[in-house]
Coordinates of C-alpha atoms and ligand atoms in Angstrom, one line a residue:
M1049 CA 33.4 -2.2 -29.4
P1050 CA 30.5 -2.5 -27.1
L1051 CA 30.0 0.2 -24.5
A1052 CA 29.0 -0.9 -21.0
L1053 CA 27.8 1.7 -18.4
P1054 CA 27.4 0.4 -14.9
G1055 CA 24.6 1.5 -12.5
I1056 CA 22.4 -0.1 -9.9
G1057 CA 19.9 -2.6 -11.2
V1058 CA 16.6 -1.8 -9.3
S1059 CA 14.2 -3.8 -11.4
K1060 CA 15.3 -7.0 -13.1
G1061 CA 14.8 -8.0 -16.8
T1062 CA 16.4 -7.5 -20.1
A1063 CA 15.2 -4.9 -22.6
I1064 CA 16.3 -4.1 -26.1
G1065 CA 15.2 -0.8 -27.7
R1066 CA 15.9 2.6 -29.1
A1067 CA 17.1 5.3 -26.7
R1068 CA 14.8 8.2 -25.9
V1069 CA 16.6 10.8 -24.0
L1070 CA 14.4 13.0 -21.8
Q1071 CA 15.5 16.4 -20.6
R1072 CA 13.0 16.3 -17.8
G1073 CA 14.5 17.1 -14.4
Q1074 CA 17.1 19.4 -15.8
I1075 CA 15.4 22.7 -15.3
E1076 CA 17.4 25.8 -14.7
V1077 CA 15.6 28.2 -12.5
L1078 CA 16.6 31.8 -12.2
E1079 CA 15.6 34.5 -9.8
Y1080 CA 14.2 37.8 -11.0
A1081 CA 12.8 40.7 -8.9
L1082 CA 9.2 41.8 -9.4
P1083 CA 7.7 45.2 -8.9
S1084 CA 5.4 45.3 -5.9
T1085 CA 2.4 45.8 -8.3
R1086 CA 3.0 42.4 -9.8
I1087 CA 3.3 40.4 -6.6
E1088 CA -0.3 39.2 -6.3
E1089 CA -0.4 38.4 -10.0
E1090 CA 2.6 36.2 -9.4
V1091 CA 0.9 34.5 -6.5
E1092 CA -2.1 33.8 -8.8
R1093 CA 0.2 32.4 -11.4
F1094 CA 1.7 30.1 -8.9
L1095 CA -1.7 28.9 -7.6
R1096 CA -2.8 28.2 -11.2
A1097 CA 0.3 26.1 -11.8
L1098 CA -0.5 24.1 -8.6
H1099 CA -4.0 23.6 -9.8
T1100 CA -2.8 22.4 -13.3
A1101 CA -0.4 20.0 -11.6
R1102 CA -3.1 18.5 -9.5
Q1103 CA -5.3 18.1 -12.6
Q1104 CA -2.6 16.4 -14.5
L1105 CA -2.0 13.9 -11.7
R1106 CA -5.7 13.2 -11.3
S1107 CA -6.0 12.5 -15.0
I1108 CA -3.0 10.1 -14.8
R1109 CA -4.6 8.4 -11.9
A1110 CA -7.9 8.0 -13.7
R1111 CA -6.0 6.1 -16.4
I1112 CA -4.4 3.5 -14.1
P1113 CA -5.2 0.2 -15.7
S1114 CA -7.1 -2.3 -13.6
G1115 CA -4.9 -4.9 -11.9
T1116 CA -2.2 -2.3 -11.2
P1117 CA -1.0 -2.7 -7.6
D1118 CA -2.7 -0.2 -5.2
E1119 CA 0.6 1.2 -4.2
I1120 CA 0.9 2.9 -7.6
A1121 CA -2.4 4.9 -7.1
S1122 CA -1.1 5.8 -3.6
F1123 CA 2.1 7.2 -5.0
I1124 CA 0.1 9.5 -7.1
D1125 CA -2.3 10.3 -4.3
T1126 CA 0.7 11.2 -2.2
H1127 CA 1.8 13.7 -4.8
V1128 CA -1.7 15.2 -5.1
L1129 CA -1.7 15.6 -1.3
M1130 CA 1.7 17.3 -1.4
L1131 CA 0.3 19.8 -3.9
E1132 CA -2.4 20.6 -1.4
D1133 CA -0.1 20.7 1.6
A1134 CA 0.6 24.0 3.2
T1135 CA 4.4 23.3 3.2
L1136 CA 4.5 23.4 -0.6
T1137 CA 1.7 25.9 -1.1
S1138 CA 2.0 28.6 1.5
G1139 CA 5.8 28.5 1.7
P1140 CA 6.5 29.7 -1.8
I1141 CA 3.7 32.3 -1.6
E1142 CA 5.4 33.7 1.5
Y1143 CA 8.7 33.9 -0.5
I1144 CA 7.0 35.6 -3.5
R1145 CA 5.6 38.2 -1.1
T1146 CA 8.6 38.8 1.1
R1147 CA 11.4 38.5 -1.4
Q1148 CA 9.3 40.0 -4.2
C1149 CA 10.6 37.2 -6.5
N1150 CA 9.2 35.0 -9.3
A1151 CA 7.2 31.9 -8.5
E1152 CA 9.8 29.5 -9.9
W1153 CA 12.5 30.9 -7.6
A1154 CA 10.2 30.9 -4.6
L1155 CA 9.3 27.3 -5.2
K1156 CA 13.0 26.5 -5.6
L1157 CA 13.8 28.1 -2.2
Q1158 CA 11.1 26.1 -0.5
Q1159 CA 12.3 22.9 -2.2
D1160 CA 15.9 23.6 -1.0
A1161 CA 14.7 24.1 2.5
L1162 CA 12.6 20.8 2.5
V1163 CA 15.4 18.8 0.8
K1164 CA 17.8 19.9 3.6
V1165 CA 15.5 18.6 6.2
F1166 CA 15.1 15.2 4.4
D1167 CA 18.9 15.0 3.8
A1168 CA 19.5 15.3 7.5
M1169 CA 17.4 12.2 8.2
D1170 CA 19.0 8.9 8.6
D1171 CA 16.2 6.8 7.4
S1172 CA 16.0 5.3 3.9
Y1173 CA 12.2 5.4 3.7
L1174 CA 12.1 9.1 4.6
R1175 CA 14.9 9.9 2.2
T1176 CA 12.6 8.6 -0.6
R1177 CA 10.1 11.2 0.5
R1178 CA 12.7 13.8 -0.6
D1179 CA 12.5 12.3 -4.1
D1180 CA 8.7 12.9 -3.9
V1181 CA 9.3 16.6 -3.1
E1182 CA 11.6 16.9 -6.0
H1183 CA 9.2 15.2 -8.4
V1184 CA 6.3 17.3 -7.4
V1185 CA 8.3 20.5 -7.6
S1186 CA 9.7 19.6 -10.9
R1187 CA 6.2 19.1 -12.3
V1188 CA 5.1 22.5 -11.1
Q1189 CA 8.3 24.1 -12.4
H1190 CA 7.7 22.7 -15.8
I1191 CA 4.1 24.1 -15.8
L1192 CA 5.4 27.5 -14.7
L1193 CA 8.1 27.5 -17.3
S1194 CA 6.1 26.1 -20.2
N1195 CA 2.9 28.1 -19.3
D1196 CA 1.1 25.2 -20.8
A1197 CA -2.0 24.1 -18.9
H1198 CA -2.4 21.0 -21.1
H1199 CA 1.2 20.0 -20.9
E1200 CA 1.8 16.2 -21.2
P1201 CA 5.4 15.4 -20.3
F1202 CA 6.0 13.0 -23.2
A1203 CA 4.8 12.8 -26.7
E1204 CA 3.4 9.5 -27.8
D1205 CA 5.8 7.4 -29.8
S1206 CA 4.8 4.6 -32.0
E1207 CA 8.1 3.3 -33.2
G1208 CA 8.7 0.1 -31.3
P1209 CA 10.2 -0.4 -27.8
R1210 CA 11.7 2.7 -26.2
I1211 CA 14.3 2.8 -23.4
F1212 CA 13.9 6.1 -21.6
F1213 CA 16.9 8.1 -20.2
A1214 CA 16.3 10.7 -17.6
T1215 CA 18.2 12.4 -14.8
D1216 CA 15.4 11.3 -12.5
I1217 CA 11.7 10.6 -13.1
P1218 CA 8.6 10.7 -10.8
P1219 CA 6.5 7.6 -10.4
S1220 CA 3.5 9.4 -12.0
D1221 CA 5.5 10.0 -15.2
L1222 CA 6.8 6.4 -15.2
L1223 CA 3.1 5.4 -15.2
L1224 CA 2.5 7.6 -18.2
L1225 CA 5.4 6.0 -20.0
H1226 CA 4.1 2.6 -19.0
H1227 CA 0.9 3.5 -20.9
Q1228 CA 3.1 4.2 -23.9
G1229 CA 4.8 0.9 -23.7
I1230 CA 8.2 1.9 -22.2
A1231 CA 10.6 -1.0 -22.5
A1232 CA 13.1 0.1 -19.8
L1233 CA 14.2 3.0 -17.7
V1234 CA 17.7 4.4 -17.1
T1235 CA 18.3 7.3 -14.7
E1236 CA 21.3 9.1 -13.4
R1237 CA 19.9 9.5 -10.0
G1238 CA 17.8 7.5 -7.5
G1239 CA 18.2 4.4 -5.5
P1240 CA 16.6 1.0 -5.0
L1241 CA 14.3 2.3 -2.3
S1242 CA 12.9 5.2 -4.3
H1243 CA 9.2 5.1 -5.2
T1244 CA 10.1 5.1 -8.9
A1245 CA 12.2 2.0 -8.4
I1246 CA 9.5 0.3 -6.4
L1247 CA 7.0 1.2 -9.1
A1248 CA 9.3 -0.1 -11.9
R1249 CA 9.6 -3.4 -10.0
S1250 CA 5.8 -3.8 -9.6
L1251 CA 5.1 -2.9 -13.2
G1252 CA 7.9 -5.3 -14.3
I1253 CA 9.8 -2.5 -16.2
P1254 CA 13.6 -3.3 -16.2
A1255 CA 15.3 -0.3 -14.6
I1256 CA 18.8 0.9 -13.8
V1257 CA 19.5 3.9 -11.6
G1258 CA 22.7 5.8 -10.8
V1259 CA 24.1 5.4 -14.4
Q1260 CA 26.7 8.2 -14.5
R1261 CA 27.1 10.3 -17.6
A1262 CA 24.6 8.3 -19.6
Y1263 CA 23.7 11.6 -21.4
Q1264 CA 27.3 12.0 -22.6
Y1265 CA 27.4 8.6 -24.3
I1266 CA 23.9 7.8 -25.5
V1267 CA 22.2 9.6 -28.2
D1268 CA 18.5 9.6 -29.1
D1269 CA 17.4 6.7 -31.3
E1270 CA 20.5 4.6 -30.6
L1271 CA 19.9 0.9 -30.1
V1272 CA 20.7 0.0 -26.5
V1273 CA 20.3 -3.0 -24.1
V1274 CA 19.3 -2.7 -20.5
D1275 CA 20.3 -5.6 -18.2
G1276 CA 18.3 -4.8 -15.1
A1277 CA 19.6 -7.8 -13.2
Q1278 CA 23.2 -6.9 -13.5
G1279 CA 22.6 -3.1 -13.5
V1280 CA 24.4 -2.5 -16.8
L1281 CA 23.5 -0.4 -19.8
L1282 CA 25.0 -1.7 -23.1
A1283 CA 25.3 0.1 -26.4
N1284 CA 27.2 -0.5 -29.7
L1285 CA 26.5 -4.3 -29.7
D1286 CA 27.1 -6.4 -32.7
E1287 CA 24.5 -8.9 -34.1
T1288 CA 25.9 -11.9 -32.1
E1289 CA 25.7 -10.0 -28.9
L1290 CA 22.2 -8.7 -29.6
A1291 CA 21.1 -12.2 -30.4
Y1292 CA 22.3 -13.3 -27.0
Y1293 CA 20.2 -10.7 -25.3
R1294 CA 17.1 -11.6 -27.5
R1295 CA 17.4 -15.2 -26.3
R1296 CA 17.6 -14.0 -22.7
Q1297 CA 14.5 -11.9 -23.2
A1298 CA 12.7 -15.0 -24.5
D1299 CA 13.9 -17.1 -21.5
E1300 CA 12.7 -14.4 -19.1
K1301 CA 9.2 -14.3 -20.7
R1302 CA 8.9 -18.1 -20.3
L1303 CA 10.1 -17.8 -16.7
R1304 CA 7.5 -15.2 -15.9
S1305 CA 4.6 -17.1 -17.2
G1306 CA 5.9 -20.2 -15.3
L1307 CA 6.1 -18.2 -12.1
R1308 CA 2.5 -17.1 -12.2
R1309 CA 1.4 -20.7 -12.3
L1310 CA 3.2 -21.2 -8.9
K1311 CA 0.7 -18.9 -7.1
D1312 CA -1.5 -21.7 -5.8
R1313 CA 1.3 -24.3 -5.4
P1314 CA 2.4 -25.0 -1.8
A1315 CA 6.0 -24.0 -1.0
V1316 CA 7.3 -27.5 -0.4
T1317 CA 10.8 -28.7 -1.2
L1318 CA 11.5 -31.7 -3.4
D1319 CA 12.1 -33.8 -0.2
G1320 CA 8.8 -32.6 1.3
V1321 CA 9.9 -29.8 3.7
K1322 CA 7.1 -27.3 4.1
I1323 CA 8.3 -23.7 4.0
A1324 CA 6.2 -20.7 5.2
L1325 CA 6.3 -17.8 2.8
R1326 CA 4.9 -14.6 4.2
A1327 CA 4.8 -11.0 3.1
N1328 CA 6.3 -7.8 4.4
I1329 CA 3.8 -5.0 4.2
E1330 CA 3.8 -1.3 5.0
L1331 CA 0.2 -0.4 4.2
T1332 CA -3.1 -2.3 4.5
E1333 CA -3.4 -2.0 0.7
D1334 CA -0.2 -4.1 0.3
I1335 CA -2.4 -7.2 1.1
D1336 CA -3.7 -7.1 -2.4
A1337 CA -0.3 -7.5 -3.9
M1338 CA 0.4 -10.3 -1.3
R1339 CA -2.8 -12.1 -2.4
Q1340 CA -1.5 -12.4 -6.0
T1341 CA 1.5 -14.4 -4.8
G1342 CA -0.2 -17.0 -2.6
A1343 CA 1.9 -15.9 0.4
E1344 CA 0.5 -17.2 3.7
G1345 CA -0.1 -14.1 5.7
V1346 CA 2.1 -11.2 6.9
G1347 CA 5.5 -11.8 8.5
L1348 CA 6.3 -8.2 9.0
Y1349 CA 3.9 -5.2 9.2
R1350 CA 6.0 -2.1 9.6
T1351 CA 3.8 0.2 11.7
E1352 CA 6.0 3.2 11.7
F1353 CA 4.4 4.3 8.4
L1354 CA 1.2 5.0 10.4
Y1355 CA 3.2 7.6 12.3
M1356 CA 4.9 9.4 9.5
N1357 CA 3.8 12.5 7.6
R1358 CA 1.6 13.8 10.4
A1359 CA 1.9 16.1 13.3
E1360 CA 0.2 13.9 15.9
P1361 CA 0.7 10.2 16.3
P1362 CA -2.3 7.9 15.7
D1363 CA -4.2 7.1 18.8
E1364 CA -5.2 3.6 20.0
E1365 CA -8.6 3.6 18.3
E1366 CA -7.2 4.7 14.9
Q1367 CA -4.5 2.0 15.1
F1368 CA -7.0 -0.7 16.2
Q1369 CA -9.3 0.1 13.3
I1370 CA -6.4 -0.1 10.8
F1371 CA -5.1 -3.4 12.3
R1372 CA -8.7 -4.8 12.2
Q1373 CA -9.1 -3.8 8.6
T1374 CA -5.8 -5.3 7.7
Q1375 CA -6.7 -8.5 9.5
R1376 CA -10.1 -8.6 7.7
R1377 CA -8.3 -8.5 4.4
L1378 CA -6.1 -11.4 5.5
R1379 CA -9.1 -13.7 6.0
G1380 CA -7.7 -15.7 8.8
Q1381 CA -4.0 -15.7 7.8
P1382 CA -1.6 -14.5 10.5
L1383 CA -0.7 -10.8 10.8
T1384 CA 2.7 -10.1 12.5
I1385 CA 2.5 -6.5 13.7
R1386 CA 5.9 -5.0 14.5
T1387 CA 5.7 -2.3 17.1
L1388 CA 6.9 1.2 16.2
D1389 CA 10.5 1.2 14.9
L1390 CA 11.0 5.0 14.9
G1391 CA 14.0 6.7 16.3
A1392 CA 15.3 10.2 17.0
D1393 CA 16.1 10.6 13.3
K1394 CA 12.7 9.5 12.1
E1395 CA 10.7 11.6 14.6
P1396 CA 12.5 14.9 14.9
L1397 CA 10.0 16.4 17.2
S1398 CA 10.6 13.7 19.9
A1399 CA 12.6 14.2 23.0
T1400 CA 15.5 12.5 21.2
A1401 CA 16.1 15.1 18.6
G1402 CA 19.7 16.0 17.9
S1403 CA 21.1 12.5 18.5
Q1404 CA 24.7 12.4 17.2
N1405 CA 24.5 8.9 15.9
P1406 CA 20.8 8.0 15.4
A1407 CA 21.4 4.5 14.1
L1408 CA 23.0 3.7 17.5
G1409 CA 20.6 6.0 19.4
L1410 CA 17.1 5.8 20.8
R1411 CA 15.4 3.9 18.0
G1412 CA 13.0 0.9 17.9
I1413 CA 12.1 -0.6 21.2
R1414 CA 14.4 1.8 23.1
F1415 CA 12.3 4.7 21.9
C1416 CA 9.0 3.0 22.8
L1417 CA 10.2 2.1 26.3
K1418 CA 11.2 5.8 26.8
E1419 CA 7.7 6.8 25.6
P1420 CA 5.5 4.4 27.6
E1421 CA 2.3 6.3 27.0
L1422 CA 2.7 6.2 23.2
F1423 CA 3.8 2.5 23.4
R1424 CA 0.8 1.5 25.6
G1425 CA -1.6 2.9 23.0
Q1426 CA -0.1 0.7 20.3
L1427 CA 0.1 -2.4 22.5
R1428 CA -3.6 -2.0 23.4
A1429 CA -4.5 -1.6 19.8
I1430 CA -2.6 -4.8 18.9
L1431 CA -4.1 -6.7 21.8
R1432 CA -7.6 -5.6 20.8
A1433 CA -7.0 -6.6 17.2
S1434 CA -5.9 -10.0 18.4
A1435 CA -9.5 -10.8 19.5
Y1436 CA -10.5 -11.0 15.8
G1437 CA -7.9 -13.2 14.2
P1438 CA -4.3 -14.5 14.5
V1439 CA -2.1 -11.6 15.4
R1440 CA 1.6 -11.8 16.5
L1441 CA 3.4 -9.0 18.2
L1442 CA 7.0 -8.3 17.1
L1443 CA 9.5 -6.1 18.9
P1444 CA 12.2 -4.3 16.8
M1445 CA 15.8 -3.7 17.7
L1446 CA 16.1 -5.9 20.8
T1447 CA 19.5 -5.7 22.4
D1448 CA 18.9 -6.7 26.0
L1449 CA 16.6 -9.1 27.7
S1450 CA 15.5 -6.3 30.0
E1451 CA 13.7 -4.8 27.0
V1452 CA 11.6 -7.9 26.7
R1453 CA 10.9 -7.9 30.4
Q1454 CA 9.8 -4.3 30.5
T1455 CA 7.6 -4.7 27.4
R1456 CA 6.0 -7.8 29.0
R1457 CA 5.3 -5.8 32.1
L1458 CA 3.6 -3.1 30.0
L1459 CA 1.7 -5.7 28.1
L1460 CA 0.4 -7.3 31.3
E1461 CA -0.8 -3.9 32.5
C1462 CA -2.6 -3.4 29.2
L1463 CA -4.2 -6.8 29.5
G1464 CA -5.5 -6.0 33.0
Q1465 CA -6.9 -2.6 31.9
L1466 CA -8.6 -4.1 28.8
E1467 CA -10.1 -6.9 31.0
Q1468 CA -11.5 -4.2 33.4
E1469 CA -12.9 -2.3 30.5
G1470 CA -14.6 -5.4 29.2
K1471 CA -12.6 -5.3 25.9
R1472 CA -11.7 -8.5 24.2
F1473 CA -8.2 -9.8 23.3
D1474 CA -6.3 -13.0 22.7
P1475 CA -4.7 -14.0 26.0
H1476 CA -2.3 -16.2 24.1
L1477 CA -1.1 -13.6 21.7
Q1478 CA 2.3 -14.7 20.3
F1479 CA 5.1 -12.4 21.6
G1480 CA 8.2 -12.3 19.4
G1481 CA 11.3 -10.3 18.9
M1482 CA 13.5 -9.2 16.0
I1483 CA 17.1 -10.2 16.1
E1484 CA 19.0 -7.5 14.3
V1485 CA 21.6 -6.3 16.7
P1486 CA 24.8 -8.5 16.8
A1487 CA 24.7 -8.8 20.6
A1488 CA 21.2 -10.1 20.5
A1489 CA 22.2 -12.6 17.8
V1490 CA 25.1 -13.9 19.8
C1491 CA 22.7 -14.2 22.8
A1492 CA 19.8 -15.4 20.8
D1493 CA 19.5 -18.5 23.0
G1494 CA 18.4 -16.2 25.9
F1495 CA 15.9 -14.4 23.8
A1496 CA 14.6 -17.7 22.5
R1497 CA 13.8 -18.8 26.0
H1498 CA 11.8 -15.7 26.8
L1499 CA 9.9 -15.2 23.5
D1500 CA 7.4 -17.2 21.4
F1501 CA 9.2 -16.6 18.1
L1502 CA 12.2 -14.8 16.6
S1503 CA 12.5 -12.9 13.4
I1504 CA 15.9 -12.1 11.8
G1505 CA 16.1 -8.5 10.6
T1506 CA 19.1 -8.9 8.2
N1507 CA 18.9 -5.3 6.9
D1508 CA 20.0 -4.0 10.3
L1509 CA 21.9 -7.1 11.3
I1510 CA 24.2 -6.6 8.4
Q1511 CA 24.7 -2.9 9.0
Y1512 CA 25.5 -3.4 12.6
T1513 CA 27.7 -6.5 12.2
L1514 CA 29.7 -4.9 9.4
A1515 CA 29.7 -1.4 10.8
T1516 CA 28.3 -0.3 7.4
D1517 CA 25.5 2.2 7.1
R1518 CA 22.7 0.5 5.1
I1519 CA 21.9 3.7 3.2
D1520 CA 25.3 5.3 2.7
E1521 CA 26.1 5.1 -1.0
K1522 CA 29.8 5.5 -0.2
V1523 CA 30.0 2.2 1.7
N1524 CA 27.4 0.3 -0.3
H1525 CA 30.1 -2.0 -1.6
L1526 CA 30.9 -3.1 1.9
Y1527 CA 27.3 -4.0 2.7
N1528 CA 27.6 -7.8 2.1
P1529 CA 25.0 -10.3 3.2
L1530 CA 27.4 -13.1 2.4
H1531 CA 30.1 -11.9 4.9
P1532 CA 31.0 -15.0 7.0
G1533 CA 30.4 -12.9 10.1
V1534 CA 26.8 -12.3 9.0
L1535 CA 26.2 -15.9 8.0
R1536 CA 27.5 -17.3 11.2
L1537 CA 25.3 -15.0 13.2
I1538 CA 22.3 -16.2 11.2
R1539 CA 23.3 -19.8 11.9
T1540 CA 23.5 -19.0 15.7
I1541 CA 20.0 -17.5 15.7
L1542 CA 18.5 -20.5 13.9
Q1543 CA 20.2 -22.9 16.2
A1544 CA 18.9 -21.0 19.2
G1545 CA 15.4 -21.2 17.9
R1546 CA 15.7 -25.0 17.3
S1547 CA 17.1 -25.6 20.8
A1548 CA 14.2 -23.7 22.4
A1549 CA 11.8 -25.2 19.9
I1550 CA 10.4 -21.9 18.8
P1551 CA 9.9 -20.7 15.2
V1552 CA 12.5 -18.4 13.7
S1553 CA 11.6 -16.4 10.6
M1554 CA 13.7 -14.0 8.5
C1555 CA 12.1 -10.7 7.4
G1556 CA 15.1 -8.7 6.1
E1557 CA 15.7 -8.3 2.3
M1558 CA 17.9 -11.5 2.3
A1559 CA 14.8 -13.6 2.7
G1560 CA 13.5 -12.3 -0.7
D1561 CA 16.7 -12.8 -2.7
P1562 CA 16.3 -16.1 -4.7
D1563 CA 20.0 -16.4 -5.0
L1564 CA 20.2 -16.8 -1.3
T1565 CA 17.2 -19.1 -0.9
R1566 CA 19.2 -22.4 -1.0
L1567 CA 21.8 -21.1 1.4
L1568 CA 19.1 -20.1 3.9
L1569 CA 17.3 -23.4 3.5
G1570 CA 20.6 -25.2 4.1
L1571 CA 21.1 -23.1 7.2
G1572 CA 17.7 -24.5 8.4
L1573 CA 15.4 -21.5 7.7
T1574 CA 11.8 -22.6 7.2
E1575 CA 10.0 -19.3 7.5
F1576 CA 10.6 -16.5 5.1
S1577 CA 9.0 -13.0 5.0
M1578 CA 9.6 -10.7 2.0
P1579 CA 8.2 -8.0 -0.2
P1580 CA 5.2 -9.5 -2.2
A1581 CA 7.1 -9.1 -5.5
A1582 CA 9.8 -11.5 -4.4
V1583 CA 7.5 -14.4 -3.2
L1584 CA 7.0 -16.4 -6.5
E1585 CA 10.7 -16.5 -7.5
V1586 CA 11.7 -17.7 -4.0
K1587 CA 8.9 -20.2 -4.1
Q1588 CA 10.2 -21.5 -7.4
V1589 CA 13.7 -22.1 -5.9
I1590 CA 12.1 -23.9 -2.9
T1591 CA 10.2 -26.3 -5.1
Q1592 CA 13.4 -27.1 -7.0
T1593 CA 15.5 -27.8 -4.0
N1594 CA 16.3 -30.9 -2.0
V1595 CA 17.1 -29.6 1.5
S1596 CA 18.7 -32.8 2.7
L1597 CA 21.5 -32.4 0.1
L1598 CA 22.3 -28.9 1.2
S1599 CA 23.7 -29.1 4.6
R1600 CA 27.2 -30.5 3.8
R1601 CA 27.7 -27.8 1.1
V1602 CA 26.4 -25.0 3.4
T1603 CA 28.7 -26.2 6.2
R1604 CA 31.6 -25.9 3.7
L1605 CA 30.5 -22.4 2.7
L1606 CA 30.3 -21.3 6.3
R1607 CA 34.0 -22.3 6.8
C1608 CA 35.1 -20.0 4.0
V1609 CA 36.8 -16.8 5.0
H1610 CA 37.6 -15.2 1.7
P1611 CA 34.7 -13.5 -0.1
E1612 CA 35.5 -15.1 -3.4
E1613 CA 35.3 -18.6 -1.9
V1614 CA 31.9 -17.8 -0.4
I1615 CA 30.7 -16.7 -3.8
E1616 CA 32.1 -19.7 -5.5
Q1617 CA 30.5 -22.1 -3.0
L1618 CA 27.2 -20.2 -3.4
D1619 CA 27.3 -20.6 -7.1
R1620 CA 27.8 -24.3 -6.8
L1621 CA 25.0 -24.6 -4.4
N1622 CA 22.6 -22.7 -6.8
R1623 CA 23.7 -24.7 -9.8
E1624 CA 23.2 -28.1 -8.3
T1625 CA 20.0 -30.0 -9.2
Ligands
PEP3191 C1 15.6 -5.5 9.0 O1 16.3 -4.7 9.7 O2 16.0 -6.5 8.4 C2 14.1 -5.2 9.0 C3 13.3 -6.1 8.4 O3 13.6 -4.1 9.5 P1 13.7 -2.7 8.8 O4 14.2 -2.9 7.4 O5 12.3 -2.1 8.9 O6 14.7 -2.0 9.7
MG3192 MG1 15.4 -3.4 11.1

């Protein structure tokens, strides 16, 4: 009887290989008291472990193969920086001295304190930083416990493809395993937004997270199959079943090499409709990944990452320089800069700390309008960057037209100042807004009359429409992009754009899901923005689609009220040639 263990598929692909069960991440740390004469010695031991951890990471970094996306090096840099940060270095030393305890315990206390802070945050990106803390701490704990300065986490293994099982694994270790030819990764913990998941996707390693009790069922060396697309781990398969998965692997290989050939092909449907495919980026370095896909510029630049992990926000000049550099890398392609989408939860030092319900609190444009000085600096930086190439300004979380009016007023003030200072800018800078609040979607016609373009933020639109927290695991199953309520709102926004003759793009995750591409094309979407890794697959669907044949089927799908009917209609839509 085959055994199927469900999890969350975070990186697609099929892998067949022998299980390799790692114990990493399962460290039991105990407290023991030290005599006062041994305290400074313990501090020294802790500092040596930090030093070793940094050396390990630097050596991993030096072995990154060329062509690996920049984000991978930056994951490791982040971990090196954390090992140098006072929060992780001084805190435990303080504990060793005040509690007179061992370094492992002191580090654990500091980790618990940090994890508590991250857990209280209502932001998915920041939550992934918690994983970073855990990964870095785990590395140092292993060094402390093993006392082995040359410790390499995994022994080389030459016997064919290996599927690794771990409670959790840091991105740097995944990179090491990649060098050793890891076939797939299965973890008990983690989520689709963790850095390890992002890394697995960019390295093309099939991965499933959240597989409960895998350790209980899988033993070392057992032959297993990972179905990354479905998020299922399979064991105990007979020859016929294994043959099926081998065929699937071969199909996927063919598909991947076919996709790479699409890079320089225009995204045009079979009936000649030109579709704009742009990239969502968080860092300037993401442009390199974007370039490998042939995407035409940036449809969403999330600027809040410039404000995170630092005590003081970046000033106008710093932001201007970063925007300029990003733009330079784009070589004339458009750069859509979204203004700061922080909220009380993401900026605990702000005046908004302690919000009862941060997702409904002072976030996005609301926060910026409450902090006009901060906002002005960013607006001026964006305006100044617009003098050097096509820049579009995008406002997040619009609910009310008064937010557009107030921002426009601030923008005009900034324009006047810049003119007086003799600084250049594009007076025709495109001014757009994200539609991600249901009220704004219903009233999209009003926004369309006052803005140059709209962008649909489905990640938030779904969460607010369905009253389902986008990062709460307990209600994950209710977070449904295909809910008729969501689809009808998207249709309303697209119609508003058409009536006002302004472009409407989509930059939420829906835009990068190839299973939804035809549906979105049928709804009339012609501008998509998505993570670079999704571009080629979406382009492939576009080039195989005849838009003129979709509209009747999509109208029928939109009339469905039962979730099963919607799925059935979508299946038909995707199967049609
Ligand atoms: C969205 O909400 O769809 C979106 C793109 O913005 P973010 O995910 O940054 O909230
Ligand atoms: Mg959003």
